[in-house]
Each structure stands twice: as C-alpha cells, then as structure tokens.
Amino acid sequence: MNMRAPDSNLPLMEPVLSSRNRSGIEIPPSVDSSAVHADRIGSPGQYPFTRGIFPDGYQGRLWTIRQYSGFGTAEESNERYKFLLDQGQTGLSVALDLPTQCGYDPTHPMARPEIGKVGVSLSNLSEAEILFKDLDLASISTSFTINGTAAIIYAMYLAVADKQGVPRAKLTGTIQNDILKEYVARGTWIFPVRPSMRLIADSILYSNEVTPRFNPISIAGAHVRDAGATAAEEMAYTLANGLAYVDELRSRGGDVEKFAKRLSFFFYVHMDFFEEIAKFRAGRRLWARFMKERYGVQDAKAQHLRFGVVCGGSSLVAPQPYNNVVRVAVETMAAVFGGAQSIFTCALDEAFQIPTEFSAELAVRTQQMIAYESGIARTVDPLGGSYFLEEHTDRMEEMILKVMREIDSYGGMEKAIEDGWIQMRLAERGLERKLDTDAGLNVIVGQNHFSKADEEIKIGELFTLDPTIAQRALEKYQRTLDTRNAAEVQRTLASLSQAAANDGENVMPYLVDCCHAYATVEEMVNTLKQQWGEFKEPVNL
Amino acid sequence: MNHSTKKYPLTGRRILIGKPGLDGHDIGAKIIALTLRDAGAEVIYTGLRRSAKQIAQVAVDEGVDAVGLSILSGSHKELVSDVLNELRERHSEDIKVFVGGTIPPEDHSHLHSLGVTAIFTADMPLQSVVNRLSKDLE
C-alpha cells in the first residue's frame, strides 16, 4: 500500500473510518428505537412521502433506465440511441454539445473547437429531424440536458413531433431548463437572471397547456454537487431554486396546484450510502411540506418530489479505473433505496472521455442487475423504519433547512447568485474537499490509499471522435441555410423579437414558429439577446 | 532547494488562470486559483468563455509569469495550441503555460510537444501542483 500521495511532499494520514459524514453530521456508532419518530415516517405514497411517492414503489413502475449520451453529429447519436434502446434502455437522455448549449451556431469562432465534443450538435430543425429519425416520439421519453437554450430545444422537439405527425399532447420527457444552477455551477448561462426566469416561466406555462405529460423543468442539484457542494447543500440549493421558480410562476399567474405536478428534480448520488438515501428521503419530505404549508397545495401529485439521479461523475477517478464499476453499482443502489424515478449510470471510463459503446452497455447492465437480480426493487423503501436511517434522515433534514435559512437571510437565491456569493461558497467548499482528499482524510481507494507506487493508469480502448464531424456539421449547416425560405426566417424572428419585448407575451409559440422555419439556435438567441442583454459573470476570486 | 519547506513558494509570481472555449465547469480552475494564491502568487482568473486571443492579451497586459488553462470538454488540443500561438504572436513565448482538466493520458505528450510546461490532472495533490510550478517558474 502506498501511504504517500504520488508526487507530493505531504504525508498521507492513515485511512480511517471517519465518524463524521461530508455534510458535517456526526454519526453515532449505533442508534436505537428511541431515535425513531414514527409520525415523521408515514407510509409509502402518503404525505409527507418520506418513504416514496407511490404506495407500490417499483412494483408499480420501475425507474426509467437512461444513459446520458450524444456526440458528434445527429447521425452518430441517432445510431447510439438505437443501440442503447436495443440494450433495454427505456428512455433517451440527450447530451448537447457546448455551442448548442451556449447559443452559438457551428460557424461561430467560439464554437469551432467544441462542435460535437461533449454532446450532439443541434443547430436547427434539420439536425433534430435526423437525430430522431425512425424513433417513435410518442412512445419514447426523451430527456434533454439543456438550460440556457432549453426553451429553444424544447420548441425544436415540438417541431420535430409536428413533422413526424406525433400529437404534442403525447410527448413525454424532460428538459433540464434550470438556469439558476447554471449561474453557480455549470456556466451555460446566456441572458441575465431576470429574463432567464421569464423564459423558464414561459416554457413551463406553455408546456402545462400543450404537452401536459412533459416535464418542462428538472431542478438540478447534480451540477452544484459537482462544483463542491455537500449532499445536504446539494439538496438545500436545489429546493431553494425550486421555491424561486414556484414564486416566479405564481407571480406570472400560474396555478401552483397545476404546474407543481410537472416540476421534476435531478440529483447526484455519491458513495456515502446512507447519507445519500437520507438526502433523498429528507428532500422528499421537505418539498411536500413546502408545497402544502407554504403554498396550500392540496393535490398529492403537486406535493411530490419526483427526481432523476445520476451517479456522481466527480466520484469517479482515473487511477485504477475499473474500481469505478463498483462505485457505480453502490451509487445506483443508493438511488434505488432513495426512490428515484429515473437513473443514469456513469460509465467506468467517464473520468477520461465520453463512454465507449462497451462501457455504456455495462452501465445499463448494472442498472438491470440491480433492478431484476438483486431484489431490492421489490419493496418500496425497504430500509424505512431502520433506527439509523430514520434518525439520519431527520439530521439531514435539519442540515438542509439550516443551509436554506442561510440563503434566505442572505436575500434569496437570485441575489446570492447575482452577487457571486454561492459561487464563492462552492469554490471554498471544493477546495476544502480537495485538501481533505490530498491529506487522505477522504479515502478514495486506488487514488489516495491502497494504490501501488508508480502505478500506471491502465484502461482499455477509449472513445475517439471522428475528426470529420466539425466539417460535416458545417456542411449540413450551410445546406440548411441555402435551402430554407429566408423570408420566412426573417418573419418568424421579427415576431419573436416583438414577443420578447413584451413581458406579457409568452415567447414559446414564436420559438416553435422559428424552428419550423429552420431558424438556427444562434439566430434565435441573438434575437432574444437584443431584447434582454447578456449575463455579466461576477468573478469574485 | 526543497520547495515544500518554503511556506509561500510562489511569492512574487503572477499567474493567470483561464477558461478558454465554452466549457463551464470551473470548480477546478477556482480551486487552483485559490491554491496558488495561498502559496503566495498574485492570481488573476478570467472567468468563463474566453477566446485564446483574450487570454493571451490579458496575460501580456498583466505581465504574468504563467498561464494555467482549464479544459474539460475534450477541446484541449485545439484550444491550447491556439493560446500558445497567440502568445507567440505577441512575442511572449517565455510565459509558461500549464494545463488542467480532463486530459486523456495519450494526449499528454502531444501537449508537451506543443510547448506546455506541465499537465495537472484532478487526482494530483494540490501541493504537488504548487511544488511543480515553483520549480518551473524559477
């Protein structure tokens, strides 16, 4: 065993089983029945939903098995989707490239090096038509990880459905559409906070009418966690963002009883098994209580915290990469014990590159083994009533509330983001976590403990991108510009511009018209930027 | 000289931390910025979505000793080469360039051949980063 961090002058602490979890909660060596408050636990499917939102759990409906995927051009991604569906994946999760996420067409100078790298390039409707070719949108649930341009990509999805003759009301799926966490953690913001909040409210209110089975937002803690937050902070920031959206929608005249049913959430799951399970249970209980007590929501469906989970990308490490298979299995089990509605598993090579077909398949198989072989999915919340888990859920709940009160006393999420306060807190927390890892206090097997001296990182074949993708994307892009009706593009963009200038108007129908006319993402974004301006990032370092 | 014995081994050094391209994950860049500052350096952070031109220009204007580039999107080959070219165009090839982020092992030698001083991966202890930089900047 190597007791020194490689290439460091710092001696590593001996690996110890810490009595404190990362959220800062002291864990007693044992807990007895006196710690359990039966009234807080309730039954599955009953308020406050600590034990899950459905009385029959996964027996009623298994979680949706998804893999986050997309790369290169629409043709390559379409092929990968068909492969994953053939392997038993039950929903699509579309990864978009950074130009599409940030509102740049492939021709923009900032876009060039990034075309098709971390996701598929989707600059206009003609690409979306290829991406979903021969896929039945009425039966496949499609989730898009998209935020700054979420309303545009949602409009494009509606336009594809129209083209395929699929009724909009039949569409199921999710757009992430959570801009508040982009400002703090993932950086694909475009517009300032205020107009961004309007755009999100527009898309949610429109979706409630037009695509009643679609989730127009997935309020996401995952990226905040990646950026340094603890499990409790992840849940706290996410619930705080969720409340900010609810307030925004209410101020726009939205009926909370109605729109709250379509709010969905998205979290990370890391390696601290019970901390994660308790986080999900406490979060579910808190959200139900906020909905009922703060907003007077009566319908149980509008009190539900429905969430998807992804295994913690930042919990995967490059040294001894095959260990990541085990990490993914443990994390997936925590998500299942926590009652997730959909799960993406990470692939073992994600600390290096986007997954190969081999590792993506292994990640899907991991979920299937847990679903069908392990038996843990048979009973809803099988650990419910455990002295330790129930006590830990209470402690996580207190910790989450403490962080939410700090945000409130700062002046709320919008202000905390505009001032860069949350960003600074996350950076400091991330530094703390890294220093603890370097010192060996966070044990990461194969990285800072139990590694062999001078070990070389060995991994099989990694995914390689076809070097011609950028060129092909540019050629297709040019072809679309040459063949579309330019006057129709100008007309629809001008209408969009007018709608954007008028706060009382919902921009969604105008975006759908633009998409139908083959207007590009950058053209739509620039039209909105002219009305709304751009976000100025506070750099407080 | 043993760098670990010096408490602020980067005192007197000016370092620019840049996020070229569109990748918005900047926790790593911020952690490095805070670490280098704690080690005595004056650190400037560009914020997100900077072009190679902008980064090179700020580096020259601020008279930095080194530029750290953080890239997780897989565009490191293009972006690093662009920044190095922009620095050369400004006759500032003496500014050391180091790179962090998601850089697959097989790309390391290519980046070194372009002129990159050091590559720091996420599993590397921060103290090693400080030690390595203070040595390279001597």
XYZ file of C-alpha atoms in Angstrom:
679
model
C 0.000 0.000 0.000
C 1.276 3.409 -0.924
C 0.847 5.726 2.045
C 2.049 8.828 0.263
C 0.194 10.781 -2.334
C 2.115 10.417 -5.577
C 4.473 13.311 -6.319
C 3.583 15.167 -3.139
C 5.578 16.221 -0.115
C 2.603 15.783 2.151
C 2.434 12.652 4.253
C -0.932 10.959 3.910
C -2.983 10.309 7.032
C -3.647 6.651 7.717
C -7.014 5.635 6.258
C -9.597 5.979 8.993
C -13.289 5.281 9.155
C -14.460 8.803 9.880
C -17.350 9.249 12.319
C -18.487 12.382 10.506
C -20.050 12.422 7.048
C -19.237 15.010 4.372
C -22.297 17.076 5.221
C -20.732 17.509 8.664
C -23.084 15.218 10.580
C -21.580 13.187 13.420
C -22.652 9.557 13.058
C -23.243 7.605 16.276
C -21.851 4.048 16.345
C -25.345 2.762 16.944
C -28.873 4.090 17.127
C -31.806 2.570 18.988
C -35.572 2.757 18.743
C -35.775 5.878 20.922
C -34.466 7.917 17.974
C -37.322 6.990 15.681
C -40.324 9.283 15.381
C -42.983 7.142 13.767
C -45.129 10.182 12.922
C -42.414 11.599 10.654
C -42.018 8.428 8.650
C -45.510 7.769 7.364
C -46.304 5.200 4.713
C -45.176 4.968 1.110
C -47.447 7.044 -1.085
C -48.679 9.087 1.892
C -47.817 12.639 2.934
C -45.067 13.687 3.653
C -43.791 10.965 1.284
C -40.608 10.218 3.240
C -40.922 6.620 2.085
C -41.684 7.372 -1.540
C -44.360 8.912 -3.676
C -46.084 5.672 -4.705
C -47.606 3.058 -2.394
C -46.392 0.215 -4.609
C -42.943 1.621 -5.408
C -41.109 -0.036 -8.270
C -43.588 -2.910 -8.419
C -45.974 -0.373 -9.911
C -43.402 1.129 -12.213
C -39.671 0.593 -12.478
C -37.439 3.644 -12.723
C -36.588 4.775 -16.236
C -33.213 3.429 -17.294
C -31.350 6.104 -19.210
C -27.809 6.779 -20.303
C -26.657 10.329 -20.902
C -25.462 10.182 -24.467
C -24.901 12.106 -27.618
C -21.819 13.088 -29.555
C -20.658 14.186 -32.953
C -23.376 14.748 -35.464
C -27.042 13.833 -35.372
C -26.352 10.713 -37.468
C -23.868 9.229 -34.958
C -26.084 9.999 -31.964
C -29.155 8.535 -33.654
C -27.188 5.312 -34.109
C -26.048 5.286 -30.439
C -29.665 5.812 -29.286
C -30.874 2.865 -31.309
C -28.071 0.736 -29.874
C -28.954 1.704 -26.284
C -32.677 1.126 -26.827
C -31.816 -2.322 -28.209
C -29.906 -2.997 -24.957
C -33.034 -2.356 -22.922
C -32.656 1.309 -22.116
C -36.138 2.716 -21.578
C -35.664 6.420 -22.199
C -33.335 8.711 -24.087
C -31.083 11.251 -22.439
C -29.736 13.670 -24.994
C -26.381 15.340 -24.447
C -25.981 18.534 -26.486
C -22.640 19.995 -27.489
C -21.436 23.218 -25.871
C -22.152 25.515 -28.843
C -25.792 24.357 -28.817
C -25.909 24.830 -25.027
C -24.402 28.312 -25.171
C -26.341 29.551 -28.201
C -23.663 29.522 -30.911
C -24.028 28.021 -34.380
C -21.179 25.826 -35.695
C -19.834 28.789 -37.680
C -19.198 30.948 -34.598
C -15.454 31.297 -33.819
C -16.014 30.138 -30.209
C -17.914 27.079 -31.434
C -15.390 25.601 -33.855
C -13.222 23.548 -31.450
C -16.253 22.294 -29.494
C -18.551 21.004 -32.243
C -19.900 17.571 -31.316
C -17.462 17.121 -28.405
C -19.496 16.656 -25.222
C -22.776 16.118 -26.986
C -24.509 16.309 -30.300
C -24.542 19.454 -32.418
C -28.157 20.558 -32.884
C -28.124 23.930 -34.591
C -31.518 23.791 -36.307
C -34.562 21.634 -37.047
C -32.936 19.725 -39.905
C -30.441 18.234 -37.411
C -33.235 17.363 -34.959
C -35.071 15.552 -37.753
C -32.002 13.342 -38.281
C -31.434 12.872 -34.539
C -34.923 11.411 -34.017
C -35.222 9.604 -37.331
C -37.072 6.264 -37.001
C -37.603 6.816 -33.256
C -41.215 6.880 -32.134
C -41.529 10.065 -30.096
C -44.994 9.077 -28.906
C -43.573 6.088 -27.028
C -40.039 7.208 -26.068
C -39.453 9.550 -23.167
C -36.666 11.977 -24.066
C -34.667 13.933 -21.540
C -32.517 16.881 -22.664
C -29.686 18.268 -20.580
C -30.136 21.818 -21.755
C -30.500 25.074 -19.869
C -29.509 28.395 -21.469
C -31.195 27.356 -24.722
C -33.739 24.962 -23.160
C -36.805 26.812 -24.445
C -35.367 26.710 -27.978
C -34.521 22.998 -27.899
C -37.953 22.247 -26.420
C -39.508 24.239 -29.286
C -37.378 22.235 -31.721
C -38.607 18.966 -30.172
C -42.198 20.111 -30.656
C -41.418 20.992 -34.268
C -39.930 17.512 -34.871
C -43.009 15.909 -33.336
C -45.200 18.045 -35.605
C -43.147 16.911 -38.603
C -43.455 13.259 -37.574
C -47.175 13.662 -37.040
C -46.972 12.872 -33.312
C -49.583 14.799 -31.289
C -47.820 17.183 -28.886
C -50.006 16.038 -26.012
C -48.493 12.554 -26.275
C -44.898 13.709 -25.754
C -43.131 12.622 -22.590
C -39.695 13.603 -21.397
C -37.843 16.382 -19.657
C -35.868 19.495 -20.434
C -33.490 20.462 -17.651
C -34.244 24.187 -18.027
C -32.739 25.098 -14.610
C -30.822 28.292 -15.215
C -30.212 29.239 -11.571
C -27.748 26.399 -11.065
C -26.053 27.227 -14.382
C -25.006 30.590 -12.973
C -23.387 28.899 -9.981
C -22.114 25.599 -11.253
C -22.098 24.781 -14.925
C -21.814 28.018 -16.798
C -24.114 27.684 -19.811
C -25.936 30.910 -18.976
C -26.765 33.377 -21.730
C -29.218 36.042 -20.536
C -29.283 37.912 -17.208
C -31.160 36.299 -14.311
C -34.459 38.211 -14.698
C -35.204 37.493 -18.378
C -33.953 33.931 -17.870
C -36.545 33.459 -15.145
C -39.180 34.818 -17.509
C -38.119 32.428 -20.263
C -38.372 29.482 -17.867
C -41.808 30.575 -16.649
C -42.912 30.972 -20.290
C -41.800 27.439 -21.166
C -43.387 25.849 -18.076
C -46.728 27.622 -18.501
C -46.776 26.767 -22.214
C -45.877 23.145 -21.558
C -48.659 22.820 -18.984
C -51.126 23.585 -21.784
C -49.533 21.970 -24.809
C -47.523 18.978 -23.551
C -49.252 18.016 -20.285
C -47.203 14.810 -19.902
C -43.846 16.513 -20.374
C -41.608 17.832 -17.572
C -40.713 21.380 -18.575
C -38.040 21.686 -15.865
C -35.724 19.429 -13.929
C -34.409 21.412 -10.991
C -30.917 20.081 -10.747
C -28.639 19.695 -7.771
C -26.239 17.409 -9.583
C -24.070 20.167 -11.005
C -23.972 22.090 -7.758
C -22.675 18.917 -6.110
C -20.045 18.561 -8.815
C -18.972 22.127 -8.137
C -18.198 21.344 -4.497
C -21.465 21.229 -2.505
C -22.029 18.572 0.162
C -25.061 16.273 -0.075
C -27.044 18.495 2.302
C -26.042 21.648 0.400
C -26.953 19.999 -2.901
C -30.483 19.362 -1.639
C -30.710 22.787 0.033
C -29.652 24.790 -3.041
C -31.942 22.708 -5.237
C -35.010 23.135 -3.047
C -34.217 26.865 -2.742
C -34.031 27.130 -6.538
C -37.276 25.155 -6.793
C -39.031 27.608 -4.488
C -37.654 30.522 -6.542
C -39.249 29.027 -9.678
C -42.542 28.424 -7.875
C -42.597 32.059 -6.744
C -41.807 33.238 -10.271
C -44.605 31.118 -11.767
C -47.073 32.334 -9.176
C -46.163 35.951 -9.911
C -46.976 35.191 -13.566
C -50.436 33.982 -12.567
C -49.635 30.263 -12.753
C -51.835 27.866 -10.782
C -49.465 26.122 -8.374
C -51.847 23.190 -7.980
C -51.403 22.583 -11.710
C -47.803 23.468 -12.579
C -46.293 21.872 -9.466
C -47.301 18.453 -10.814
C -44.905 18.915 -13.721
C -41.872 20.116 -11.732
C -39.186 17.467 -11.617
C -35.789 17.269 -9.936
C -32.381 15.849 -10.629
C -29.686 14.854 -8.136
C -26.284 13.300 -7.830
C -25.664 10.165 -5.888
C -22.222 9.698 -4.347
C -20.575 6.922 -2.400
C -21.751 7.677 1.169
C -24.628 5.206 1.018
C -26.820 6.237 3.948
C -26.109 9.935 3.564
C -27.469 9.728 0.021
C -30.549 7.674 0.892
C -31.318 10.017 3.786
C -30.824 13.036 1.498
C -33.499 11.793 -0.916
C -35.934 10.898 1.845
C -35.440 14.197 3.691
C -35.714 16.192 0.456
C -38.955 14.479 -0.475
C -40.420 15.230 2.953
C -39.316 18.870 2.908
C -40.666 19.577 -0.581
C -44.057 18.079 0.280
C -44.176 20.226 3.390
C -43.201 23.428 1.488
C -45.886 22.748 -1.100
C -48.554 22.088 1.476
C -47.694 24.603 4.184
C -46.255 27.485 2.185
C -48.480 27.313 -0.897
C -51.537 25.467 0.368
C -51.220 22.768 -2.287
C -53.815 20.031 -1.742
C -53.327 17.582 -4.618
C -50.784 14.942 -3.563
C -49.297 14.840 -7.055
C -48.401 18.505 -6.756
C -46.629 17.779 -3.434
C -44.420 15.060 -4.903
C -40.690 15.483 -5.289
C -40.141 13.376 -8.424
C -36.492 13.019 -9.307
C -33.920 11.543 -11.598
C -30.469 10.601 -10.404
C -27.063 10.398 -11.985
C -24.071 8.707 -10.415
C -21.528 11.244 -9.258
C -19.176 11.984 -12.148
C -16.823 13.605 -9.679
C -16.844 10.421 -7.573
C -15.202 8.517 -10.428
C -11.432 8.616 -10.605
C -8.797 7.877 -13.203
C -6.408 5.708 -11.135
C -7.462 2.028 -11.102
C -10.405 2.884 -13.378
C -12.132 -0.500 -13.127
C -12.921 0.310 -9.480
C -15.452 2.751 -10.950
C -17.719 -0.160 -11.935
C -18.147 -0.963 -8.239
C -18.669 2.685 -7.343
C -21.437 2.963 -9.939
C -23.149 -0.149 -8.528
C -23.075 1.160 -4.943
C -24.341 4.578 -6.046
C -27.119 3.070 -8.147
C -28.273 1.022 -5.148
C -28.409 4.191 -3.025
C -30.556 5.822 -5.736
C -32.912 2.824 -5.698
C -33.160 2.811 -1.887
C -33.791 6.557 -2.160
C -36.719 6.010 -4.541
C -35.511 7.665 -7.769
C -37.864 7.842 -10.782
C -35.091 7.658 -13.344
C -31.423 6.769 -13.178
C -28.467 7.415 -15.433
C -25.438 5.414 -14.536
C -21.964 6.708 -15.230
C -19.589 4.579 -17.249
C -16.247 3.389 -15.946
C -14.259 5.488 -18.418
C -16.001 8.792 -17.762
C -13.050 10.143 -15.809
C -11.239 10.142 -19.176
C -13.635 10.614 -22.062
C -17.229 10.130 -23.132
C -18.092 6.417 -22.853
C -17.348 3.756 -25.394
C -20.232 1.557 -26.529
C -18.799 -1.219 -24.311
C -18.751 0.840 -21.119
C -22.144 2.436 -21.829
C -23.626 -1.055 -22.150
C -22.005 -2.174 -18.887
C -23.568 0.846 -17.174
C -27.032 -0.129 -18.465
C -26.448 -3.748 -17.357
C -25.540 -2.516 -13.857
C -28.991 -0.971 -13.537
C -30.664 -4.081 -14.913
C -28.860 -6.340 -12.404
C -29.938 -4.117 -9.537
C -33.487 -3.928 -10.914
C -34.052 -7.601 -11.692
C -31.431 -9.692 -9.870
C -30.800 -8.018 -6.529
C -34.411 -7.973 -5.350
C -34.011 -4.591 -3.668
C -36.517 -3.010 -6.048
C -39.340 -5.328 -4.954
C -40.262 -3.483 -1.790
C -40.762 0.226 -1.601
C -38.272 1.866 0.789
C -37.074 -1.453 2.257
C -34.830 0.328 4.782
C -37.662 2.524 6.072
C -38.045 2.190 9.819
C -34.382 1.406 10.314
C -33.396 3.167 13.527
C -30.276 4.575 11.961
C -31.761 5.586 8.608
C -34.730 7.342 10.169
C -32.552 9.221 12.640
C -30.122 10.125 9.859
C -32.968 11.361 7.639
C -34.020 13.714 10.460
C -30.464 15.003 10.842
C -30.081 15.546 7.085
C -33.368 17.417 7.092
C -32.122 19.757 9.832
C -28.883 20.344 7.943
C -30.722 21.082 4.667
C -33.002 23.558 6.443
C -30.026 25.269 8.078
C -28.451 25.934 4.653
C -31.780 27.125 3.245
C -32.136 29.597 6.125
C -28.642 30.960 5.363
C -29.695 31.582 1.751
C -32.890 33.258 2.937
C -31.020 35.528 5.305
C -28.637 36.497 2.514
C -31.629 37.666 0.490
C -32.670 34.651 -1.536
C -31.196 32.610 -4.341
C -31.363 35.238 -7.103
C -29.433 37.794 -5.079
C -26.957 35.231 -3.777
C -26.196 34.245 -7.383
C -26.010 37.758 -8.816
C -23.529 38.717 -6.086
C -21.446 35.587 -6.659
C -21.927 34.556 -3.018
C -22.978 30.981 -3.742
C -20.201 30.624 -6.336
C -17.590 31.648 -3.760
C -19.013 29.293 -1.137
C -18.852 26.428 -3.619
C -15.260 27.193 -4.584
C -14.203 27.253 -0.928
C -16.065 24.003 -0.260
C -14.467 22.405 -3.297
C -11.027 23.450 -2.079
C -11.746 22.002 1.359
C -12.825 18.694 -0.157
C -9.740 18.528 -2.362
C -7.377 19.295 0.541
C -9.050 16.588 2.635
C -8.609 14.147 -0.236
C -4.961 15.135 -0.661
C -4.378 14.604 3.060
C -6.050 11.210 2.884
C -8.970 12.123 5.122
C -11.433 11.292 2.360
C -10.461 7.795 1.481
C -10.558 7.207 -2.274
C -9.486 3.657 -2.927
C -6.817 3.382 -5.577
C -6.204 7.125 -5.602
C -5.032 8.349 -2.215
C -4.992 4.979 -0.422
C -4.449 1.375 -1.414
C -2.629 2.391 -4.541
C 0.584 0.863 -5.735
C 3.695 3.004 -6.015
C 4.274 4.430 -9.503
C 1.196 2.702 -10.770
C 0.432 3.380 -14.396
C -3.200 4.079 -15.256
C -4.401 1.187 -17.355
C -7.644 1.354 -19.241
C -8.783 -0.368 -22.405
C -9.697 1.424 -25.558
C -11.110 4.905 -25.071
C -13.753 6.540 -27.180
C -12.369 8.527 -30.095
C -14.326 11.097 -32.010
C -14.405 11.040 -35.766
C -12.223 14.038 -36.748
C -14.519 14.926 -39.643
C -17.560 15.764 -37.501
C -16.974 19.512 -37.395
C -16.598 19.679 -41.157
C -19.727 17.587 -41.720
C -21.733 19.680 -39.263
C -20.645 22.851 -41.069
C -21.570 21.448 -44.484
C -25.032 20.410 -43.313
C -25.484 23.766 -41.650
C -24.648 25.585 -44.867
C -27.028 23.362 -46.840
C -29.882 24.284 -44.475
C -29.134 27.995 -44.852
C -29.108 27.600 -48.647
C -32.379 25.697 -48.892
C -34.631 27.315 -46.288
C -37.065 30.137 -47.004
C -35.106 33.207 -45.894
C -38.135 35.483 -45.849
C -39.968 33.087 -43.543
C -36.960 33.022 -41.203
C -36.906 36.827 -41.072
C -40.638 36.983 -40.452
C -40.601 34.493 -37.574
C -37.539 36.076 -35.961
C -39.157 39.520 -36.134
C -42.258 38.167 -34.386
C -40.062 36.555 -31.740
C -38.343 39.865 -31.171
C -41.661 41.635 -30.597
C -42.840 38.928 -28.214
C -39.601 39.140 -26.242
C -40.022 42.886 -25.848
C -43.448 42.394 -24.294
C -43.344 40.848 -20.796
C -46.989 39.871 -21.013
C -46.423 37.657 -24.057
C -45.316 34.028 -23.952
C -42.381 33.568 -26.348
C -42.828 29.793 -26.770
C -45.227 29.738 -29.757
C -42.904 32.176 -31.541
C -39.903 29.952 -30.894
C -41.781 26.957 -32.328
C -42.563 29.027 -35.459
C -38.880 29.976 -35.781
C -37.875 26.308 -35.502
C -40.366 25.308 -38.185
C -38.821 27.927 -40.467
C -35.353 26.391 -39.829
C -34.088 29.445 -37.972
C -30.881 28.497 -36.168
C -30.213 28.394 -32.428
C -27.818 31.328 -32.686
C -30.319 33.408 -34.660
C -32.984 32.856 -32.020
C -30.548 33.513 -29.169
C -29.262 36.717 -30.781
C -32.819 37.935 -31.293
C -33.512 37.417 -27.588
C -30.148 38.923 -26.570
C -31.036 42.130 -28.420
C -34.057 42.486 -26.154
C -32.686 41.079 -22.941
C -28.914 41.574 -22.911
C -26.314 39.111 -21.636
C -25.361 37.896 -18.150
C -22.263 39.501 -16.666
C -20.465 36.884 -14.615
C -19.304 38.085 -11.188
C -15.696 36.920 -10.850
C -15.011 37.100 -7.116
C -11.653 35.475 -6.682
C 16.148 23.540 -2.716
C 13.253 21.733 -1.129
C 10.155 23.614 -2.171
C 7.938 22.151 0.476
C 9.937 23.906 3.201
C 9.084 27.331 1.826
C 5.711 28.437 3.080
C 4.861 30.765 0.197
C 6.916 29.338 -2.657
C 5.104 31.365 -5.332
C 5.610 34.790 -3.740
C 6.300 37.416 -6.397
C 4.788 35.316 -9.194
C 1.845 36.488 -11.254
C -0.333 33.763 -12.727
C -3.370 33.927 -14.992
C -5.947 31.153 -14.742
C -8.004 30.978 -17.909
C -11.099 29.123 -19.106
C -10.787 29.013 -22.872
C -13.689 27.820 -25.014
C -17.214 27.078 -23.867
C -16.654 24.584 -21.050
C -18.424 25.988 -17.994
C -17.119 23.653 -15.290
C -14.743 25.899 -13.419
C -14.518 24.485 -9.917
C -11.083 23.041 -10.760
C -9.878 26.396 -12.097
C -11.138 28.135 -8.973
C -9.537 25.574 -6.651
C -6.196 26.039 -8.420
C -6.570 29.837 -8.304
C -7.219 29.772 -4.538
C -4.357 27.332 -4.001
C -1.817 29.388 -5.936
C -2.931 32.491 -4.068
C -2.475 30.680 -0.761
C 1.023 29.766 -1.967
C 1.888 33.455 -2.356
C 1.170 34.131 -6.049
C -0.857 37.008 -7.430
C -3.626 35.267 -9.323
C -5.967 36.601 -11.977
C -8.938 34.493 -13.041
C -10.524 35.235 -16.433
C -13.995 33.843 -15.781
C -15.756 31.642 -18.308
C -15.839 31.535 -22.125
C -12.682 33.377 -23.079
C -11.145 33.177 -26.514
C -7.469 32.295 -26.987
C -6.903 35.896 -28.105
C -8.470 37.365 -24.981
C -6.475 35.090 -22.684
C -3.165 35.834 -24.426
C -3.848 39.565 -24.391
C -4.669 39.617 -20.672
C -1.548 37.539 -19.984
C 0.633 40.060 -21.809
C -1.112 43.138 -20.372
C -0.841 41.796 -16.840
C 2.775 40.697 -17.294
C 2.162 37.230 -15.893
C 4.813 34.551 -15.452
C 2.459 31.713 -16.250
C -0.941 30.918 -17.734
C -2.985 27.988 -16.471
C -5.695 26.699 -18.801
C -8.543 24.533 -17.551
C -10.442 22.483 -20.168
C -12.835 19.583 -19.613
C -14.689 19.446 -22.911
C -12.126 17.492 -24.926
C -11.103 20.546 -26.973
C -7.712 20.878 -25.261
C -5.600 20.168 -28.371
C -7.145 22.997 -30.386
C -7.536 25.479 -27.543
C -4.067 25.026 -26.045
C -2.437 25.325 -29.448
C -4.470 28.498 -30.128
C -3.353 30.122 -26.863
C 0.298 29.223 -27.491
C 0.079 30.716 -30.994
C -1.494 33.899 -29.697
C 1.277 34.228 -27.101
C 3.933 33.693 -29.788
C 2.307 36.356 -31.955
C 2.710 38.711 -29.027
C 6.367 37.676 -28.596
C 5.518 36.259 -25.216
C 6.535 32.612 -25.629
C 8.500 32.916 -22.370
C 5.206 32.852 -20.452
C 4.847 29.286 -19.167
C 1.621 27.516 -19.998
C 0.213 24.728 -17.888
C -2.995 22.777 -18.441
C -5.546 21.079 -16.206
C -8.891 19.332 -16.631
C -9.940 16.161 -18.389
C -6.846 15.401 -20.451
C -6.581 11.734 -21.517
C -3.120 10.253 -20.840
C -2.390 9.677 -24.528
C -2.687 13.403 -25.255
C -0.056 14.447 -22.710
C 2.982 14.037 -24.934
C 1.280 15.941 -27.746
C 0.570 18.892 -25.453
C 4.147 18.832 -24.155
C 5.417 18.878 -27.722
C 3.348 21.996 -28.379
C 5.226 23.692 -25.548
C 3.077 23.055 -22.480
C 5.147 23.117 -19.274
C 3.001 20.845 -17.110
C -0.294 18.955 -17.117
C -2.210 18.648 -13.866
C -4.935 16.042 -13.530
C -7.717 16.053 -10.936
C -6.203 13.273 -8.818
C -2.928 15.160 -8.347
C -2.436 16.637 -4.862
C -2.512 20.448 -4.796
C 0.835 20.570 -3.008
C 2.410 18.788 -5.988
C 0.941 21.415 -8.307
C 2.478 24.190 -6.198
C 5.832 22.399 -5.989
C 5.963 21.747 -9.679
C 5.050 25.321 -10.615
C 7.503 26.912 -8.225
C 10.221 24.754 -9.763
C 9.186 25.548 -13.341
C 8.996 29.266 -12.621
C 12.432 29.530 -11.025
